[in-house]
Amino acid sequence: MSKLTPKPYISEIHAYVPGKAGGTKPMAKLSANENPLGCSKDASEAAAKERENFARYPNPASNDLREALAHHYGLESAQIVCGTGSDELLNLAAQGYAGQGDEIIHVRYGFAVYEIATRKVGATTIIAPDKDYGTDVDAILNLVTEKTRLVFLANPNNPTGTLTPQSEIERLHAGLPENCLFVLDQAYGEYMDDDGPSAFDMARKHDNILITRTFSKIYGLAAERIGWAYGHADIIDTINRIRGPFNVTTIGQAAAIAALKDQQFVIDSRAHNAKWRDWMMQELESLSNHGLTAIPSAGNFIMVIFAESEDSLSAATVNGALMDAGYIVRHLPGQGLANGLRITIGSEDENRGFIEALRAILESGGQ
Ligand SMILES: *Cc1c(COP(=O)(O)O)cnc(C)c1O
């Protein structure tokens, strides 16, 4: 037996469980909210050009990328920090502002990384109940104590897909003490019909808000691990002190800059998603007599809840049968939703095939 003893709060962490990838047979992967259209051609070309520069360290502060982001969104580049995915930035926010004895609040059906980020700094997770799978601002505010250092909220939320109106986001922020950091995770921000400047405006006016974004979702650059955050200069300074010194690769920086310039790809991806999300919703609703409920989504995925009754199939059974049929979706027991599946909006073929497979499974009663 090793004599090494990890910190007890580290030993208690349940490691992040990623969406399943395929095995040996070809599978449709609808489990990780990736972009079915891939990424911008400009981005992959920009990435390919960087192959000659492998011997050099990347730009340590992602300077050109921060400038490009500032230009595109009308933000101050000095108030932007880039990260190894937005994952790194979520973790650093917790590390920068919370530790043992402190509390971090997130919603019950939230992104799995928040709990890991909280526990790994020794802080205590406080879980706010939901309202019909959506954010209950009053429930969050009721849990605030003098120990609360940070609130994590994703909008749109993953895995539920629910959207909290900006007015509610502002009411939540207004109810938090000034010494509490509000981390608003907008990993799916670009999928909103109105990806307007409101959240960034809110962050500009206050010194305790951090907005996080990613190139992993609509931009289709998940493999390169590129995220970014915008907030008050003091928050950015804190994160810069503790982030990895070369935390975004040269390829990642170049690909992200090119992707940002190709907004037509983003427009096309958003349109594809909206069209097929509507279609999927309709198809799922037409299957509601089998005991399933599809939750309206603002993201690139839909969560389906299965009634836990004797005459309907469970999410676990349907998940297994979908797997056998070649469709990988995300079963959500780790998020406290053992009766839930989350399905990423895929290509036209994947969406049609998925609905066909699901219908066959439900109509055969899982036999
Ligand atoms: C996918 C996702 C992220 C981050 O992904 P990165 O690839 O680390 O940028 C962050 N928050 C939510 C809610 C997500 O679903």
Short mmCIF file of N, CA and C in Angstrom, two decimals, residues 2 5 42 66 71-72 80 90 158 180 191 202-203 211-212 227 266 320:
data_model
loop_
_atom_site.label_atom_id
_atom_site.label_comp_id
_atom_site.label_asym_id
_atom_site.label_seq_id
_atom_site.Cartn_x
_atom_site.Cartn_y
_atom_site.Cartn_z
N SER A 2 0.52 2.18 -0.82
CA SER A 2 1.24 3.45 -0.88
C SER A 2 1.06 4.20 0.43
N THR A 5 -1.09 9.91 1.03
CA THR A 5 -2.49 10.11 1.38
C THR A 5 -3.02 11.36 0.69
N ASP A 42 -11.82 27.47 -42.55
CA ASP A 42 -10.74 28.45 -42.29
C ASP A 42 -9.98 28.07 -41.02
N ARG A 66 -7.10 37.19 -27.87
CA ARG A 66 -7.84 38.12 -27.00
C ARG A 66 -8.22 39.38 -27.76
N HIS A 71 -12.40 42.58 -30.31
CA HIS A 71 -12.91 43.24 -31.51
C HIS A 71 -14.30 42.70 -31.86
N HIS A 72 -14.44 41.38 -31.86
CA HIS A 72 -15.70 40.79 -32.28
C HIS A 72 -16.86 41.13 -31.33
N ILE A 80 -10.02 40.06 -20.73
CA ILE A 80 -10.28 38.71 -21.24
C ILE A 80 -9.10 37.82 -20.84
N LEU A 90 -13.25 27.67 -15.26
CA LEU A 90 -14.21 27.40 -14.18
C LEU A 90 -13.47 26.92 -12.93
N ASN A 158 -26.80 23.15 -18.94
CA ASN A 158 -26.51 21.78 -19.37
C ASN A 158 -26.61 20.92 -18.11
N CYS A 180 -19.06 37.92 -3.28
CA CYS A 180 -19.35 36.62 -3.88
C CYS A 180 -19.21 36.74 -5.39
N TYR A 191 -25.72 29.75 -29.24
CA TYR A 191 -26.90 29.07 -29.76
C TYR A 191 -28.18 29.84 -29.46
N MET A 202 -23.58 43.49 -18.37
CA MET A 202 -23.74 43.31 -16.93
C MET A 202 -22.37 43.11 -16.28
N ALA A 203 -21.53 42.29 -16.91
CA ALA A 203 -20.20 42.02 -16.34
C ALA A 203 -19.34 43.28 -16.34
N ILE A 211 -17.87 35.98 -16.99
CA ILE A 211 -18.60 35.26 -18.04
C ILE A 211 -17.62 34.30 -18.70
N THR A 212 -17.98 33.03 -18.82
CA THR A 212 -17.10 32.09 -19.52
C THR A 212 -17.75 31.64 -20.83
N GLY A 227 -10.99 28.00 -24.34
CA GLY A 227 -12.08 28.72 -23.69
C GLY A 227 -11.63 30.13 -23.40
N VAL A 266 -20.83 30.07 -38.09
CA VAL A 266 -21.61 30.13 -36.84
C VAL A 266 -23.10 30.29 -37.17
N GLY A 320 -29.61 1.67 -23.24
CA GLY A 320 -28.94 0.44 -23.67
C GLY A 320 -29.39 0.00 -25.06
#
